[in-house]
Coordinates of C-alpha atoms in Angstrom, one line a residue:
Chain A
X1 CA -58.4 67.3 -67.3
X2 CA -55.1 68.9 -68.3
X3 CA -52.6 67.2 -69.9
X4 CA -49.0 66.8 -70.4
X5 CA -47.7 68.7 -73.5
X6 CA -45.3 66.7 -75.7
X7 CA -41.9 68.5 -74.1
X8 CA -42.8 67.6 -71.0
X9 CA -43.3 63.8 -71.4
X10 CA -40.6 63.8 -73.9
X11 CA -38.2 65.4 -71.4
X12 CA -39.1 62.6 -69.1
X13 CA -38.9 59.9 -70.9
X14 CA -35.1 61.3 -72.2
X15 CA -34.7 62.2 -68.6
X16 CA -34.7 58.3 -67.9
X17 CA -31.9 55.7 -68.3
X18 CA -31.6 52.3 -66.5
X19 CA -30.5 53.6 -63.4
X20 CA -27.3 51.3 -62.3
X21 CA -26.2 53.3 -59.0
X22 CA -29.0 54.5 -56.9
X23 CA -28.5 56.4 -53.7
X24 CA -29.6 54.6 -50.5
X25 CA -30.0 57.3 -48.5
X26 CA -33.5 59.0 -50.3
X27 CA -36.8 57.4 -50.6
X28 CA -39.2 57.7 -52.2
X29 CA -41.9 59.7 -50.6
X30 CA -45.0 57.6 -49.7
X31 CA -47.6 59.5 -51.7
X32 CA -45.4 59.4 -54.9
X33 CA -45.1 56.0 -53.9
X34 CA -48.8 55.0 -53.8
X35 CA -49.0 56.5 -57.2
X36 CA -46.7 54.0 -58.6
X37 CA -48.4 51.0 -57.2
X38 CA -51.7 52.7 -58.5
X39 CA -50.2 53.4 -62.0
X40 CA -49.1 49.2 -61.7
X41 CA -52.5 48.6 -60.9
X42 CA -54.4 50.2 -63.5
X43 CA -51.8 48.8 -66.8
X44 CA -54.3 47.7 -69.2
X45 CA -54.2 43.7 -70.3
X46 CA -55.6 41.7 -72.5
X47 CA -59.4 41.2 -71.5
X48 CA -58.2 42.9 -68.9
X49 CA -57.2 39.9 -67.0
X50 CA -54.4 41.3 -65.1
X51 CA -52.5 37.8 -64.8
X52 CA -50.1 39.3 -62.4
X53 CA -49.3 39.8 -58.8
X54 CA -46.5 43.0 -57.4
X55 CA -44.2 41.8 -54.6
X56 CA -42.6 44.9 -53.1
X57 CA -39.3 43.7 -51.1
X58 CA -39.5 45.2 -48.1
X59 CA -37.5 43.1 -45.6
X60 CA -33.8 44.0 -46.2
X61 CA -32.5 40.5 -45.6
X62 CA -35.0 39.5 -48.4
X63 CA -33.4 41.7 -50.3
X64 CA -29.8 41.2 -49.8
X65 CA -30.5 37.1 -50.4
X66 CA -32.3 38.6 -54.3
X67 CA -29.3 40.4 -55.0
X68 CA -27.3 37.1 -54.9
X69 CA -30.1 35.5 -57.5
X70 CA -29.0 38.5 -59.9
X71 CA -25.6 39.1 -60.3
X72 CA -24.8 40.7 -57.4
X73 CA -26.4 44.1 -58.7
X74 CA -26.9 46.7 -56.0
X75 CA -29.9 48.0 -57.3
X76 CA -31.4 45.3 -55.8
X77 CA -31.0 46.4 -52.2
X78 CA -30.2 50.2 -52.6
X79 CA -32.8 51.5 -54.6
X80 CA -35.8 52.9 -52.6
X81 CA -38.0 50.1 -53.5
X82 CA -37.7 47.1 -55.1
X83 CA -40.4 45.2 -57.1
X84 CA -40.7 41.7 -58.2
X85 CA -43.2 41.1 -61.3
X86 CA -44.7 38.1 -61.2
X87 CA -46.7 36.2 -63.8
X88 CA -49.9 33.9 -63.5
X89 CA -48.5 30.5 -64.7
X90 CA -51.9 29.5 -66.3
X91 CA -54.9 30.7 -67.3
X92 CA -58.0 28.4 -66.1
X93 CA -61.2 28.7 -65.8
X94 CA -60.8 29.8 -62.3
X95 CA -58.4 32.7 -63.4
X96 CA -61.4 33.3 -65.4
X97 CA -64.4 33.5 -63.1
X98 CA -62.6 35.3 -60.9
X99 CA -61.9 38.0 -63.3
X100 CA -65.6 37.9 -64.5
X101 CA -67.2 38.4 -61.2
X102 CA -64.4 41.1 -60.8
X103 CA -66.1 42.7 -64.2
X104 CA -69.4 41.9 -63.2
X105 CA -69.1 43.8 -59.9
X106 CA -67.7 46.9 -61.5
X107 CA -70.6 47.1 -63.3
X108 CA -73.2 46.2 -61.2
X109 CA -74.4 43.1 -63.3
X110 CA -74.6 39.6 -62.6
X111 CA -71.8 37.8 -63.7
X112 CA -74.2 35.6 -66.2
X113 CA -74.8 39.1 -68.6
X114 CA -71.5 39.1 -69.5
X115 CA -71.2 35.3 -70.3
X116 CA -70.5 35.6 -73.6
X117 CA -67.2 37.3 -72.8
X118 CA -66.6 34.3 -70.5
X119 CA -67.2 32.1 -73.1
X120 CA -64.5 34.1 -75.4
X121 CA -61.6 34.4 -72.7
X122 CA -62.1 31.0 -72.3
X123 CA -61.9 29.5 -76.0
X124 CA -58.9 31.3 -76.3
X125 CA -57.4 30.0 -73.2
X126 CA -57.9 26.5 -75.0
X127 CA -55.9 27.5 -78.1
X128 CA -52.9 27.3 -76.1
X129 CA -50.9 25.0 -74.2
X130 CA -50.0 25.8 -70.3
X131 CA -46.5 27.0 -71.1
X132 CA -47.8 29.3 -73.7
X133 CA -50.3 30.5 -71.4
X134 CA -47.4 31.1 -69.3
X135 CA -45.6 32.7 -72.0
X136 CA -48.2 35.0 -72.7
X137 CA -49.1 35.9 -69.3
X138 CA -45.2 37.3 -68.9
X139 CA -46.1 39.3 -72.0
X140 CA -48.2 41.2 -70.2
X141 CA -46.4 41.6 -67.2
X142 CA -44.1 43.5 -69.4
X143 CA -47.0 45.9 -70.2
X144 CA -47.0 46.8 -66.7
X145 CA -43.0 47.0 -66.7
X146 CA -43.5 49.5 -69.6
X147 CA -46.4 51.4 -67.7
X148 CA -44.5 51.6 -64.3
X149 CA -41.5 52.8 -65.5
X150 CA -42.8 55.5 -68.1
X151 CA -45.3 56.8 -64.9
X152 CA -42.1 56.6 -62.9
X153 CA -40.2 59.0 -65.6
X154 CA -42.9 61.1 -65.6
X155 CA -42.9 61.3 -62.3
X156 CA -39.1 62.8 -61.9
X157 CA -38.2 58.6 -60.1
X158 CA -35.6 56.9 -61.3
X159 CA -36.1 53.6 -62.3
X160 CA -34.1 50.2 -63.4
X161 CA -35.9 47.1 -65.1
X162 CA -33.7 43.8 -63.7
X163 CA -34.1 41.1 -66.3
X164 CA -30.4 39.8 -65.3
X165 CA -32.2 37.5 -62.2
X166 CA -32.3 34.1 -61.7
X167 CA -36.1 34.1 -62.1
X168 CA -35.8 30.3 -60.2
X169 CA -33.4 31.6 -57.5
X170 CA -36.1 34.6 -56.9
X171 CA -39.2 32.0 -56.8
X172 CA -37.4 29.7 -54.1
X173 CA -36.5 32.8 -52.3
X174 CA -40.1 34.4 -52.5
X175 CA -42.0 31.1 -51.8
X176 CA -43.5 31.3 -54.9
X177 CA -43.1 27.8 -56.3
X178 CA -46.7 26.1 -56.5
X179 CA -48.3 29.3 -55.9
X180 CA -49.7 29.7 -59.0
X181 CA -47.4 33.2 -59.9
X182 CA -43.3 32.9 -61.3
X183 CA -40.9 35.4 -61.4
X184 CA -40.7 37.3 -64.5
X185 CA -39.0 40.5 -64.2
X186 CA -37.8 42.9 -61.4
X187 CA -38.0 46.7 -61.2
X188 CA -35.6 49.1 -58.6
X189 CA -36.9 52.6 -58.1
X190 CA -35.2 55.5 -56.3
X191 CA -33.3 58.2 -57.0
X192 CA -30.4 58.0 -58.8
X193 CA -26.6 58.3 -57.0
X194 CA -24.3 61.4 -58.1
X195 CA -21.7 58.7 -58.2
X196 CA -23.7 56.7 -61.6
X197 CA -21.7 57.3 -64.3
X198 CA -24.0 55.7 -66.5
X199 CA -26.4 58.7 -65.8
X200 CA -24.5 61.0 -68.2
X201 CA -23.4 58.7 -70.4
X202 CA -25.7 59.7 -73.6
X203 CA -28.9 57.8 -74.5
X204 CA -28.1 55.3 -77.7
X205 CA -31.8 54.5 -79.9
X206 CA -31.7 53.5 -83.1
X207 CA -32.7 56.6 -85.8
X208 CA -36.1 57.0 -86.0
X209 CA -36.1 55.8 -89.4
X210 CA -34.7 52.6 -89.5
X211 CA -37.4 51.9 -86.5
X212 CA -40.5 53.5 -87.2
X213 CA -41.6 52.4 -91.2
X214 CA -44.8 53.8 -92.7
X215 CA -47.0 51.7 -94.8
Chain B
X1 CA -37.3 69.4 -65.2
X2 CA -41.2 69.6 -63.9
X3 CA -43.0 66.4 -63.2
X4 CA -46.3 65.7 -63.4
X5 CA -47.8 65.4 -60.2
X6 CA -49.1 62.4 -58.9
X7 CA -53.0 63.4 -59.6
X8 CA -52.4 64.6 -62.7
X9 CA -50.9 60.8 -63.8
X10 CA -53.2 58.9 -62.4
X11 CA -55.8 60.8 -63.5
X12 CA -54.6 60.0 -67.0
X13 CA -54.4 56.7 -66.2
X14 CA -58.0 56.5 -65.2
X15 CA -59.3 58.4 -68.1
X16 CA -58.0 55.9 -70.5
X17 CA -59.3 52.5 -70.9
X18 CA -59.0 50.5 -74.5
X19 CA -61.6 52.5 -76.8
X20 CA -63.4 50.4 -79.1
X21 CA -65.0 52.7 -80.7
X22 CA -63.0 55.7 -82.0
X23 CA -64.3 59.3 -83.9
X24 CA -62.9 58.7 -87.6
X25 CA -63.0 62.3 -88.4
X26 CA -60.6 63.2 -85.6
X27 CA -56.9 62.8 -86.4
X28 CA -54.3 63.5 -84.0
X29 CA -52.3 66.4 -84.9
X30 CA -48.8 65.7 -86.7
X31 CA -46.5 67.8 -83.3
X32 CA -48.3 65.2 -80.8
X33 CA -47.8 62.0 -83.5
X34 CA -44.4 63.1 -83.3
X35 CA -44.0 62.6 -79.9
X36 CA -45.8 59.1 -79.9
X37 CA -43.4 57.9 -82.3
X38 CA -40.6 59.6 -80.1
X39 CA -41.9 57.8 -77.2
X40 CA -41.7 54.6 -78.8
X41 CA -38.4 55.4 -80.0
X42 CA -37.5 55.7 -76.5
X43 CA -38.7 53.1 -75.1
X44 CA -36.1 51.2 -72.7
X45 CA -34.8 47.4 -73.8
X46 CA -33.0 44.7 -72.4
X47 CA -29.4 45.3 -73.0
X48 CA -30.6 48.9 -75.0
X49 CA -31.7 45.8 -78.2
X50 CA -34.4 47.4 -79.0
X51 CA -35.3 44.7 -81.2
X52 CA -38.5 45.6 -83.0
X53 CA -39.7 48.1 -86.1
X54 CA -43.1 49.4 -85.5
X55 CA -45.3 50.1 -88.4
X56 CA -47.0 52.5 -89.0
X57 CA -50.3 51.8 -91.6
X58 CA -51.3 54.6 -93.5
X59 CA -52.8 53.2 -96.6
X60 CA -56.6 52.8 -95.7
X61 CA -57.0 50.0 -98.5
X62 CA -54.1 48.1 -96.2
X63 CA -55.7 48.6 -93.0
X64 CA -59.3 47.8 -94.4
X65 CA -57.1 44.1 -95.0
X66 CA -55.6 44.1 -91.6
X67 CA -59.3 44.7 -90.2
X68 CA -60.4 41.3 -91.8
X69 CA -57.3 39.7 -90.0
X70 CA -58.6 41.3 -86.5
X71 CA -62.5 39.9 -86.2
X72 CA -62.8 42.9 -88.3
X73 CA -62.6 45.2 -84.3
X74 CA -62.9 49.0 -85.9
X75 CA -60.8 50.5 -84.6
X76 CA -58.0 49.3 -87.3
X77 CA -59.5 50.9 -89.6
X78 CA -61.3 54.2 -88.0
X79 CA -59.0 54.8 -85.2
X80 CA -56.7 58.2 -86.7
X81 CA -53.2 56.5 -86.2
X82 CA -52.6 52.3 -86.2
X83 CA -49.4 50.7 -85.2
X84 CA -48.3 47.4 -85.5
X85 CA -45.5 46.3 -83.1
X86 CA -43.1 43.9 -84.6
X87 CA -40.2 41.6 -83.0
X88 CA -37.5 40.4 -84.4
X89 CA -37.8 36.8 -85.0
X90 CA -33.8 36.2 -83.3
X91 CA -31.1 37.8 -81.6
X92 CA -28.2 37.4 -83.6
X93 CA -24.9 38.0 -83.5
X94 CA -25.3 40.4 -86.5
X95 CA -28.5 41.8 -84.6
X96 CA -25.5 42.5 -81.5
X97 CA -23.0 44.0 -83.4
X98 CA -25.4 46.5 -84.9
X99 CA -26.7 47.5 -81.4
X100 CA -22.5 47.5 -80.3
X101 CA -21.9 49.8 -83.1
X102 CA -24.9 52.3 -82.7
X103 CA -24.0 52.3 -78.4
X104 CA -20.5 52.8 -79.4
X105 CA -21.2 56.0 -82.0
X106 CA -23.4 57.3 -79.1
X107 CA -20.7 57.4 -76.6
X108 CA -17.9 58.6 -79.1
X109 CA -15.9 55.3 -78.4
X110 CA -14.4 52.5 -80.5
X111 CA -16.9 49.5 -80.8
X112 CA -13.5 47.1 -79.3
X113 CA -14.2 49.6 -76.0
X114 CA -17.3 47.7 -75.0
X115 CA -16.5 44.0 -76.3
X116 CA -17.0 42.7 -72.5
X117 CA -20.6 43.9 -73.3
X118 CA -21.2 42.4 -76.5
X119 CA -19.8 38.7 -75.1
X120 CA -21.9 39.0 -72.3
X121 CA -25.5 40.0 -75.1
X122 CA -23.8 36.8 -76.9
X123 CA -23.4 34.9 -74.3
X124 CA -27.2 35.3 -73.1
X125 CA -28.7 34.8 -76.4
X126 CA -26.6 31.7 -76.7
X127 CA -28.4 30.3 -73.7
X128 CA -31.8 29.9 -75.6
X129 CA -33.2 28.6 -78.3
X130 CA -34.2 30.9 -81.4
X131 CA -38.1 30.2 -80.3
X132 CA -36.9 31.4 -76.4
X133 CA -34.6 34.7 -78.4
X134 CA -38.3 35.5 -80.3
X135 CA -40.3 35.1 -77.3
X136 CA -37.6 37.0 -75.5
X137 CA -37.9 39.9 -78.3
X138 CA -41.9 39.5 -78.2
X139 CA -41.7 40.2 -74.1
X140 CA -39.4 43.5 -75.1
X141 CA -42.2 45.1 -77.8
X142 CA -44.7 44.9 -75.0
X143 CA -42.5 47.4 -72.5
X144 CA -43.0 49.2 -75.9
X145 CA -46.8 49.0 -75.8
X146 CA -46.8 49.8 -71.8
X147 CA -44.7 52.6 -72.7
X148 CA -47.1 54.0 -75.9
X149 CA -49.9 53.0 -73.8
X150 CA -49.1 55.3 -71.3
X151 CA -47.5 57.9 -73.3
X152 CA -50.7 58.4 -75.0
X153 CA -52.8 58.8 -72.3
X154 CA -50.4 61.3 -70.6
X155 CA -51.1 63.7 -73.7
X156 CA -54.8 63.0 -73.3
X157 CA -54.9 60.8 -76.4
X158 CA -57.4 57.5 -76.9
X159 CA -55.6 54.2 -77.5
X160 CA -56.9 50.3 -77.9
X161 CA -54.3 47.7 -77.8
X162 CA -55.1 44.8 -80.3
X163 CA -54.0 41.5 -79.3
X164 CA -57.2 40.1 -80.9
X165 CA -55.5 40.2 -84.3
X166 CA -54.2 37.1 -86.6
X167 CA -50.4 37.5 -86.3
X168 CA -49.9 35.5 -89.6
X169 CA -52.0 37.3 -91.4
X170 CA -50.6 39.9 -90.4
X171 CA -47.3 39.0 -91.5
X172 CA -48.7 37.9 -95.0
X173 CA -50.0 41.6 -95.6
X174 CA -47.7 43.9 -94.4
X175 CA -44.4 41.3 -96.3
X176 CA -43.0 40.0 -93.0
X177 CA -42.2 36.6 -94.3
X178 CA -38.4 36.0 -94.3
X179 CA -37.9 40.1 -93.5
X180 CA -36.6 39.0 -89.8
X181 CA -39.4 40.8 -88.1
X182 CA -42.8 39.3 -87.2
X183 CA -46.5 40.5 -85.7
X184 CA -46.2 41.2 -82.3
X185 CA -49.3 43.2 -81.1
X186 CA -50.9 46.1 -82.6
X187 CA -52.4 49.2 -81.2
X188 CA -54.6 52.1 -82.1
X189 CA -54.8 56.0 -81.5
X190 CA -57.0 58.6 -81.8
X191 CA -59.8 59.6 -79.9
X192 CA -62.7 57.9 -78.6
X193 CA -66.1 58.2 -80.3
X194 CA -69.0 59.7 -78.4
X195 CA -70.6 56.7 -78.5
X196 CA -69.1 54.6 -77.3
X197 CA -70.4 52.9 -74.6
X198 CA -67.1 51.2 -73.2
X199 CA -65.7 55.0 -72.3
X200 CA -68.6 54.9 -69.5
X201 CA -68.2 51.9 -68.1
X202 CA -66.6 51.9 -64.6
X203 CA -62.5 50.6 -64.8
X204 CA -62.7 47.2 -63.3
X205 CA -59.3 46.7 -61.6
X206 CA -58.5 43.8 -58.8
X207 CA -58.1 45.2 -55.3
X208 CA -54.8 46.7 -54.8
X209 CA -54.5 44.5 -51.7
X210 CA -55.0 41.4 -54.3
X211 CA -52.2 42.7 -56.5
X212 CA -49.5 44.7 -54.5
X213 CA -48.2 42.3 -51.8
X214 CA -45.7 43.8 -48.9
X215 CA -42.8 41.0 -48.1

């Protein structure tokens, strides 16, 4: 397999800013698009569990109603596609078996050889109470925000994570309440308007030093 | 700017999976380190807060110590490079005026010229409680893991995130206590050991038509 070389994904990932204006008139194509719902996918998470379920808004009206449940912003409704994260809001021993037989299949065992595993996911379910199940289910929905939009970059699509939502507004709106999955973050993908001022405006980190400490 | 293309990302993305096992004897060399760390560095944050420090644990005796406080998994100790993500604890206002200051330097303007910004950072951190502003932080640090995650296995580079770790214990060894910044996740780099049997094993994902849903 060939890889990237360090320029390359470093050019990407400095080619990349939180896109604020994105022109409505491209799209993304649909094969680049199928390897961005692959790449969300495949994020690795803890167990491998994958607590999460993608909505991607497709009905404009939809939408236009989300872009009133986060501040107005028109990356909701002018990027190319728009994606709503959403998080498991427990962890039970459903959640559990599910993903077992899941593993089991994979591997062409029965889901009994691998109950040890079971038995590990689910004594560290216990340790926590539903809300920090919750919590930590959102944690890893952010491992597939970090996945999705670093494939994006590499990818030459631009991309915005939407954290200022109403993650409430967006559950009413999606029918998500008593489903089992909440809101927890939204990502807009497209291509980025020549009219974004914000895309030459230069990137601000921290210095590597004050970040990155070696023990 | 060239992109990867499509197969050549997803085919990193299916060549990795969490390596439990990796080859101690191989390190990664110090121009591709320096682009994980870059990419890191990079990583995008809510509001640009970047609020974390990752750690990077060279001292073998210390990560011989941090193995006992992760069911002593190997790959803390054998795995070439081992990074633990930290999050801030809060998200003050001193934590806001730092970030004001180092977005202001990078776009040659007086902080005063983006106050509407910092009220509106202050005004969100106001609306939770310190636990919510840590938990907030903790969600950031994994976009950070996504990110490093899929950085690595761009450049063709093993990784293992480590949730299964004692987060105080953690804290207690590397001097955490009181320093603001606390245990967030840690992961592992290097490259994967010929024998281990997990690099074999068929990816078990949920069906895409399970995770991606169409509104």
């Amino acid at each position: 397999m060939t890889h990237a070389s360090t320029d390359s994904l470093l050019a990407a990932l400095r080619w990349r800013y939180a896109t604020k204006l994105f022109d409505p008139a491209r799209k993304i194509p649909a094969d680049v698009w199928d390897a961005i719902e692959e790449s969300m996918v495949l994020t690795p998470s803890s167990f491998g569990l994958q607590p999460w379920r993608f909505l991607v808004i497709e009905d404009p009206a939809l939408r236009a109603k989300l872009r009133t449940e986060s501040w107005n912003q028109p990356q909701v409704t002018d990027a190319s596609h728009y994606v709503v994260l959403t998080a498991r809001t427990d962890l039970t021993e459903k959640d559990i078996d599910t993903w077992i037989h899941c593993l089991a299949d994979a591997q062409g065992r029965e889901p009994d050889a691998i109950a040890p595993l079971r038995g590990m996911i689910a004594g560290f379910a216990e340790t926590m109470s539903c809300e920090d199940r919750h919590q930590w289910n959102k944690r890893q929905v952010y491992i597939a925000l970090g996945q999705v939009m670093a494939a994006a970059a590499v990818l030459g699509i631009d991309a915005c994570p939407m954290e200022g939502i109403s993650a409430g507004g967006y559950d009413r709106l999606l029918g998500l309440e008593g489903s089992g999955y909440a809101t927890a973050v939204g990502c807009a993908l497209g291509y980025r308007s020549g009219e974004d001022k914000y895309a030459t405006i230069p990137k601000a980190r921290f210095p590597r030093e004050q970040v990155v400490r070696h023990l």
